[in-house]
Short mmCIF file of C-alpha atoms in Angstrom, two decimals:
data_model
loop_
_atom_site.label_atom_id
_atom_site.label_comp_id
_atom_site.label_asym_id
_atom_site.label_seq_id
_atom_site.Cartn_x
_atom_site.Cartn_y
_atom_site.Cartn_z
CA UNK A 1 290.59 85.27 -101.49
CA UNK A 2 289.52 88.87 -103.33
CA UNK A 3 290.31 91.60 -100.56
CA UNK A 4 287.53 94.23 -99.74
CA UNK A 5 288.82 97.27 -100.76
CA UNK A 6 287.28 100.17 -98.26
CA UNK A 7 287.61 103.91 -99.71
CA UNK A 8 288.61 105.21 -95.68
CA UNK A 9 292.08 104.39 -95.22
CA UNK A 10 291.28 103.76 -91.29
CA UNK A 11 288.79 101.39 -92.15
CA UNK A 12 290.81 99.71 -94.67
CA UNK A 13 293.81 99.13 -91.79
CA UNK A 14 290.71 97.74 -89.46
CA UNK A 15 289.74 94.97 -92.08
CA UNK A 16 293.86 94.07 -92.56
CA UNK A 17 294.43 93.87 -88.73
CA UNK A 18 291.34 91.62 -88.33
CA UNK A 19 292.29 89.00 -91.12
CA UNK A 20 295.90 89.28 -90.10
CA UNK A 21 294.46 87.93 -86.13
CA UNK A 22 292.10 85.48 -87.99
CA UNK A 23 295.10 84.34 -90.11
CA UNK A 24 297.31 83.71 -86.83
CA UNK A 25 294.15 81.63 -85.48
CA UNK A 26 293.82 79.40 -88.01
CA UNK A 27 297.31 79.15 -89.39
CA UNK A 28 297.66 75.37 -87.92
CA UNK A 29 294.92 74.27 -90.49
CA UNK A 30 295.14 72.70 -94.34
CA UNK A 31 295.48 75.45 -96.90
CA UNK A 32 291.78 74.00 -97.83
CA UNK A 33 290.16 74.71 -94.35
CA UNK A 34 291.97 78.55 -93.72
CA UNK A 35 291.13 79.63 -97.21
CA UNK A 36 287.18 78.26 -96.32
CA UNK A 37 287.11 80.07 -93.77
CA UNK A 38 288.64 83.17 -94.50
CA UNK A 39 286.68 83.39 -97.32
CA UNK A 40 283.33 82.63 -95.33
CA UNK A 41 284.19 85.69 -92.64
CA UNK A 42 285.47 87.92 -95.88
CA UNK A 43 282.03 87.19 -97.30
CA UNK A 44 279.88 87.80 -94.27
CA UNK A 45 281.87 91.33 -93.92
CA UNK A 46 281.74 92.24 -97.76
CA UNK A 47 277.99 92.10 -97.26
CA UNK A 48 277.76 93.68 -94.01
CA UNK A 49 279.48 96.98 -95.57
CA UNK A 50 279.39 96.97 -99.10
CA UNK A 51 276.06 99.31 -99.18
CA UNK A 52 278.51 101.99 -96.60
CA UNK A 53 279.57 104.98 -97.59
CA UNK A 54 283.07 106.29 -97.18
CA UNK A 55 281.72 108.45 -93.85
CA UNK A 56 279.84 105.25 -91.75
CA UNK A 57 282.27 102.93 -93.21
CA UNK A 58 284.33 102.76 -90.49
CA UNK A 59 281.25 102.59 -87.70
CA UNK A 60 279.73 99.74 -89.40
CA UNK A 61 283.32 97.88 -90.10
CA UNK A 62 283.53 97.99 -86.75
CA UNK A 63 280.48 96.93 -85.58
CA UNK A 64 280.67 93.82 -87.98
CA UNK A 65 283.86 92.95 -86.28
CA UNK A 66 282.61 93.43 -82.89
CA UNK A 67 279.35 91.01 -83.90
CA UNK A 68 281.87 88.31 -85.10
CA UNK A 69 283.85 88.73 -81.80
CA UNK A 70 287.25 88.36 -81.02
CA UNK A 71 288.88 85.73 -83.56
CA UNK A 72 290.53 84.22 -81.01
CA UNK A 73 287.85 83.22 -78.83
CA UNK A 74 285.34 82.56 -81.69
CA UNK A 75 287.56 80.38 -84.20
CA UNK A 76 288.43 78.39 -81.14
CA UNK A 77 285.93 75.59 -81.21
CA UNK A 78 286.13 75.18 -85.38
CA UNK A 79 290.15 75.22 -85.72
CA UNK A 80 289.91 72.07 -82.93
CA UNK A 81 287.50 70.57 -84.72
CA UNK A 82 288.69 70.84 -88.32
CA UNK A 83 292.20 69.97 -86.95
CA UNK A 84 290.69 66.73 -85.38
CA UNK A 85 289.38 65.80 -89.16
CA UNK A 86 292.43 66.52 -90.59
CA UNK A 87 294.21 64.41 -87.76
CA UNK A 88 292.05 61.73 -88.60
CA UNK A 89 292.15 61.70 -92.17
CA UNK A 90 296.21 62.04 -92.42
CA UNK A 91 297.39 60.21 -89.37
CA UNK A 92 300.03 63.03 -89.41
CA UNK A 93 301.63 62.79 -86.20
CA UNK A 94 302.28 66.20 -86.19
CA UNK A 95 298.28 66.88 -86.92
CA UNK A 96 297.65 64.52 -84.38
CA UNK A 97 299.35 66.33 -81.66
CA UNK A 98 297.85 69.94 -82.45
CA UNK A 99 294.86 68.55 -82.22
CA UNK A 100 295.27 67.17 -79.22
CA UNK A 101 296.84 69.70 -77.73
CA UNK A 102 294.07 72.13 -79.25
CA UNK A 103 291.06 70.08 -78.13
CA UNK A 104 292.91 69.44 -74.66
CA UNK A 105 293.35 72.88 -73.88
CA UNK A 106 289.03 73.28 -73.87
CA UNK A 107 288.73 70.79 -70.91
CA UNK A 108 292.30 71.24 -69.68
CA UNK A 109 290.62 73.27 -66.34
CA UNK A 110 288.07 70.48 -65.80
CA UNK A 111 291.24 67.90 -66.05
CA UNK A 112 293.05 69.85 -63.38
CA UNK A 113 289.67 69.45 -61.26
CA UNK A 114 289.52 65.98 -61.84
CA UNK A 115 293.23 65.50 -60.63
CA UNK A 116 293.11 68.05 -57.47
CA UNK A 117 289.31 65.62 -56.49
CA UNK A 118 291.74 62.56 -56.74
CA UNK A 119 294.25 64.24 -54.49
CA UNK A 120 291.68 64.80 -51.89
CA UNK A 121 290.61 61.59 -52.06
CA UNK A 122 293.87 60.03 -51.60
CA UNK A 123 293.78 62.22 -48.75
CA UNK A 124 291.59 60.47 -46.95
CA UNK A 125 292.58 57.31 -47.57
CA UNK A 126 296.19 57.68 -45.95
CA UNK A 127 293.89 59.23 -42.73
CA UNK A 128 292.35 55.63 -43.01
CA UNK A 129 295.95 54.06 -43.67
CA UNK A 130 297.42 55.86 -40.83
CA UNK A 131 294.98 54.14 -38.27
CA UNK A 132 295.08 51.15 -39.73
CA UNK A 133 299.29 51.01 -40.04
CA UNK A 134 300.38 53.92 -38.67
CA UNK A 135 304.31 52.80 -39.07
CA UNK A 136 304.31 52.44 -42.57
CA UNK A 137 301.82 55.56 -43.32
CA UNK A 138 303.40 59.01 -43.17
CA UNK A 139 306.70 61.78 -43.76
CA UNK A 140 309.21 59.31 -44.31
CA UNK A 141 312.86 60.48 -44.84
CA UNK A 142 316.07 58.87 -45.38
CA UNK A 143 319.45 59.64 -44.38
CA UNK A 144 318.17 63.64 -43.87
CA UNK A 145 316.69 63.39 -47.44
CA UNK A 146 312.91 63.15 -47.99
CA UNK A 147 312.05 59.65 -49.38
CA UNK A 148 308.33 59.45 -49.14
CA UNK A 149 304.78 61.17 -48.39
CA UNK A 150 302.16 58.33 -48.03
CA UNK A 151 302.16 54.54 -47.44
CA UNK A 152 304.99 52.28 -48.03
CA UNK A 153 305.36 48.97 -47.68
CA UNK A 154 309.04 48.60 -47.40
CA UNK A 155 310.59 50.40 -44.22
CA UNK A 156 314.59 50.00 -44.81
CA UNK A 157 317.15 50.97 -41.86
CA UNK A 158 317.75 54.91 -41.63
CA UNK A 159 314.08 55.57 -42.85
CA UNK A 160 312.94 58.08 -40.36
CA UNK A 161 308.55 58.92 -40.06
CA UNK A 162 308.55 62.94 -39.06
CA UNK A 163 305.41 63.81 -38.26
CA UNK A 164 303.92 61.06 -36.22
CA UNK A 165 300.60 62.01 -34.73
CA UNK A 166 300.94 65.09 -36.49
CA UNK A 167 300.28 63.35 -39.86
CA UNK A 168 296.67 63.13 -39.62
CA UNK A 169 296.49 66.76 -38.90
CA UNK A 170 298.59 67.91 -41.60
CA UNK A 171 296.87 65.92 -43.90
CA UNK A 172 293.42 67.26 -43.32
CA UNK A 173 294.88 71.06 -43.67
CA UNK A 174 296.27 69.78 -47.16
CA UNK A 175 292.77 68.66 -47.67
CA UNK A 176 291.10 72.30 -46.72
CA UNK A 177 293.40 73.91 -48.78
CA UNK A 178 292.94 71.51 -51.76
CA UNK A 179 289.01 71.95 -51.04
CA UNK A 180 289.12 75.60 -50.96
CA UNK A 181 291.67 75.71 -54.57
CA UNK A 182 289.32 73.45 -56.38
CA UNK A 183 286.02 75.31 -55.14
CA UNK A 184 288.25 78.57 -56.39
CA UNK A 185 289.30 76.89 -59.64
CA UNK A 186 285.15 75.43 -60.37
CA UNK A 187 283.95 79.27 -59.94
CA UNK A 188 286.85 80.43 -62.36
CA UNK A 189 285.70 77.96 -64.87
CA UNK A 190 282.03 78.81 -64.28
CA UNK A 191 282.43 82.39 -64.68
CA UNK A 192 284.59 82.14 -68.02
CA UNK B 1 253.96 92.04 -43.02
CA UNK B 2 255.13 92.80 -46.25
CA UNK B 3 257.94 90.94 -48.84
CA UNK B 4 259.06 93.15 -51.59
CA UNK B 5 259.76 90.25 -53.96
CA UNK B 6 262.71 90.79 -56.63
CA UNK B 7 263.45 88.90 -60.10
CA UNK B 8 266.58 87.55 -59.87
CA UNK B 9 268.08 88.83 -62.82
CA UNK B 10 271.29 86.97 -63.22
CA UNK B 11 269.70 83.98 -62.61
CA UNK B 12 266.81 84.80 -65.69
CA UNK B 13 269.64 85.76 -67.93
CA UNK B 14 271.53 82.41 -67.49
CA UNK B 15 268.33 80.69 -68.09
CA UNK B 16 267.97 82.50 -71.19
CA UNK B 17 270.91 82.56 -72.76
CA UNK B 18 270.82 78.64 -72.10
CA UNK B 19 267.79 78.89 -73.99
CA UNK B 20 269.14 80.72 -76.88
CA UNK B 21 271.86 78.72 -77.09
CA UNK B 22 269.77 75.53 -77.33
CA UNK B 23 267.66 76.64 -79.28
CA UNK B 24 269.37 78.76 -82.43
CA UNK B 25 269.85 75.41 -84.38
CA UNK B 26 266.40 74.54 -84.26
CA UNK B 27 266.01 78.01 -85.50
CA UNK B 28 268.38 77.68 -88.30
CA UNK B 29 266.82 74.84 -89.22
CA UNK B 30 263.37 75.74 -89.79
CA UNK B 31 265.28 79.00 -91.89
CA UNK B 32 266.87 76.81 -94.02
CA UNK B 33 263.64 74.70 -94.46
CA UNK B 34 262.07 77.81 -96.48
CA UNK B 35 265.52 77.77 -99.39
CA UNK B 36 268.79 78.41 -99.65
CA UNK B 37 270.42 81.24 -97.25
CA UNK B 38 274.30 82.71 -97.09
CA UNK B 39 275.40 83.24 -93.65
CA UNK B 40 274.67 87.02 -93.15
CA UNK B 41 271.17 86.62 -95.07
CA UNK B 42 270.71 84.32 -92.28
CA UNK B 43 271.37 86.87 -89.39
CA UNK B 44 269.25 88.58 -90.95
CA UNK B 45 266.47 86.62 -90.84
CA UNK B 46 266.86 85.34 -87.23
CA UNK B 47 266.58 88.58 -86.37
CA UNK B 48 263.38 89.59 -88.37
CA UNK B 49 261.62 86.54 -87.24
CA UNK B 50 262.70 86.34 -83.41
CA UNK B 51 263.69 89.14 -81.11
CA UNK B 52 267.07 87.17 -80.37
CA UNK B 53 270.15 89.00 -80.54
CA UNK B 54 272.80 86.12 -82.79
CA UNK B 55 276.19 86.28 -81.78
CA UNK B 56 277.30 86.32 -85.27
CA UNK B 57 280.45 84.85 -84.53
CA UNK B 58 278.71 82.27 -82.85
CA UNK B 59 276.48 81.33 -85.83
CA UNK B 60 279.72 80.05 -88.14
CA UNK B 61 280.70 77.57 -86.18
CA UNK B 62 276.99 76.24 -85.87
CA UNK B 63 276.69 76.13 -89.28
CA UNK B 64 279.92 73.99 -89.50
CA UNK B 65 279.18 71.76 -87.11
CA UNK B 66 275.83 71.18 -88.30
CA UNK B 67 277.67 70.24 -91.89
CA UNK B 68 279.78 67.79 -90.40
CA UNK B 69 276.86 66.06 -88.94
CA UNK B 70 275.64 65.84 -92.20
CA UNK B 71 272.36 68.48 -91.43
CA UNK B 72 273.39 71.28 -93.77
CA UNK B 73 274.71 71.52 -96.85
CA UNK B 74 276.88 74.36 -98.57
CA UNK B 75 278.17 75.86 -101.98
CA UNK B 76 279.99 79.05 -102.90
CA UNK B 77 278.16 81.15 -105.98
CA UNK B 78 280.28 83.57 -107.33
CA UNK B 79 279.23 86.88 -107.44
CA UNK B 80 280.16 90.09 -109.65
CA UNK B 81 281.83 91.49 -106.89
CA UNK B 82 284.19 89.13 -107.47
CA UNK B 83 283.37 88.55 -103.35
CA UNK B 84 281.61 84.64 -103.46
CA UNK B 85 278.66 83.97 -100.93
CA UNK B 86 278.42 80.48 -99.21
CA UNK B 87 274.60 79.13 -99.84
CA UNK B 88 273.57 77.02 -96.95
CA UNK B 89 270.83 73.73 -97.39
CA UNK B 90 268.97 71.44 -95.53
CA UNK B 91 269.93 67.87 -96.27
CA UNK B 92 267.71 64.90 -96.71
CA UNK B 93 268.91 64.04 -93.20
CA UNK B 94 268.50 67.48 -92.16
CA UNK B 95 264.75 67.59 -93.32
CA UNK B 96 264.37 64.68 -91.37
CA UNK B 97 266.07 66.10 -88.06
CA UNK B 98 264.08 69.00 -88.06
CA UNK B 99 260.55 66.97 -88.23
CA UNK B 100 261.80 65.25 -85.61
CA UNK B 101 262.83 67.99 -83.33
CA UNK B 102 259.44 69.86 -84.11
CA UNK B 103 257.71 66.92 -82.75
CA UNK B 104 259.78 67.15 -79.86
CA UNK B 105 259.22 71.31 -79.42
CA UNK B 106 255.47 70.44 -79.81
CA UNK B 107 255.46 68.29 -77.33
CA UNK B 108 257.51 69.93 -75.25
CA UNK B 109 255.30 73.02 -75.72
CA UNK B 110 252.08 71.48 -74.85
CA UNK B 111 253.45 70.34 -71.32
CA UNK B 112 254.65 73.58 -70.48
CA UNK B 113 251.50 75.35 -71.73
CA UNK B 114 249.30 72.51 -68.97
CA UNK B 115 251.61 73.08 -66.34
CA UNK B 116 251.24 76.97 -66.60
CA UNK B 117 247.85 77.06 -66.51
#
């Protein structure tokens, strides 16, 4: 890729630090992909500030870059993607896990949702279990060491249940508090 | 009694930056019906036909996604500044997406357009 070369010195180290953060971004994908789209970004800037003159060069570098947005953020969605086609076309198990890993980190909030939702819901079901059977449903321990939170079906000698009618209690504060995290978490995810 | 009745605001911007966001490949689309465009002739265009403010950075990875479903098309032409520009096309595909999704906008127009009235 030709380098723009900017007659201001300060704009000149403001087009270097961009391409080195866009370089960092993309440096997980084929030599093919980074130089397309280094290239494509090099292009749109070129254009944007090749009619400057050595006094607005700077300003309108800068807006450019602020137009494109941060690299990091912006480059996010194409790196996943391109690294899922060259997953796919190369079977690479190394390619395969970066772009798992790159495409899991998008939903990776949404997954912990999903997960703390189950928890609640398991919740309620040992309430239900602990009606039902309340001996094998609750704080087990054994020998003075914790064995269990839940619903077993094996009760050995030495198992011990701790909280007794206190389980349904303390299960429907874990429940709040799982409630209130996940409503917390939701808004987090809405507002980013 | 009186109400002193406020636009949300928050609530109009969401709306319309849902909008936007929906509907900036249609956009493109029609653009790229016209000829050939490189990706900052293209900003450039959006923004002399529409009042919408493109997220430039936003517009790249559009334009890449729409090529790897086959809508667009690209090729690099050198230039003499040595600096290349990437020429975006509609595919046959394409050209048949976006008579498609004008039937759909027309449609979609007209109901909106009774239901104001």
């Amino acid at each position: 890729m030709k380098r723009i070369v900017f007659n201001n010195p300060t704009a000149q180290k403001i087009y270097d630090d961009y391409f080195k953060r866009v370089s960092r971004c993309i440096h997980v994908l084929s030599a093919d992909d980074q130089r397309e789209l280094m290239m494509e970004l090099n292009s749109h800037i070129y254009e944007a500030t090749h009619m400057a003159t050595p006094q607005t060069e700077v300003d309108i570098l800068v807006d450019t870059i602020e137009k494109l947005g941060p690299p990091e953020e912006t480059l996010q969605p194409v790196v996943a993607h391109k690294k899922t086609q060259q997953a796919i076309r190369s079977f690479n198990p190394g390619h395969v896990i970066q772009a798992l890993y790159l495409n899991f980190s998008n939903g990776v909030g949404y997954v912990i949702l999903s997960c703390i939702y189950l928890l609640i819901t398991a919740m309620g079901i040992l309430v239900v279990l602990k009606l039902i059977s309340p001996s094998h449903t609750g704080l087990f321990m054994y020998n003075g060491h914790f064995l269990a939170f839940g619903f077993t079906t094996v009760l050995r000698a030495g198992n011990s249940e701790l909280l007794g009618s206190w389980f349904i209690p303390t299960v429907f504060a874990i429940m709040v508090i799982l409630y209130f995290l996940n409503t917390f978490l939701f808004r987090l995810l809405k507002k980013g | 009694m009186y109400y002193i009745c406020r636009m949300n605001r928050e609530f109009v911007q969401n709306w319309f930056s849902q909008v936007k966001k929906g509907t900036l490949s249609y956009i493109i689309l029609i653009i790229l019906d016209e000829k050939e465009y490189y990706g900052y002739e293209l900003v450039q265009e959006i923004k002399a036909h529409t009042t919408l403010e493109v997220a430039e950075g936003t517009l790249y990875p559009l334009l890449n996604r729409l090529k790897a479903d086959g809508i667009v098309e690209s090729k690099w032409i050198e230039q003499e500044s040595g600096i290349p520009r990437k020429y975006y096309t509609l595919t046959r595909d394409g050209k048949a997406t976006l008579t498609e999704m004008k039937k759909i906008w027309t449609t979609l127009g007209t109901a909106i357009q009774r239901i104001q009235k």
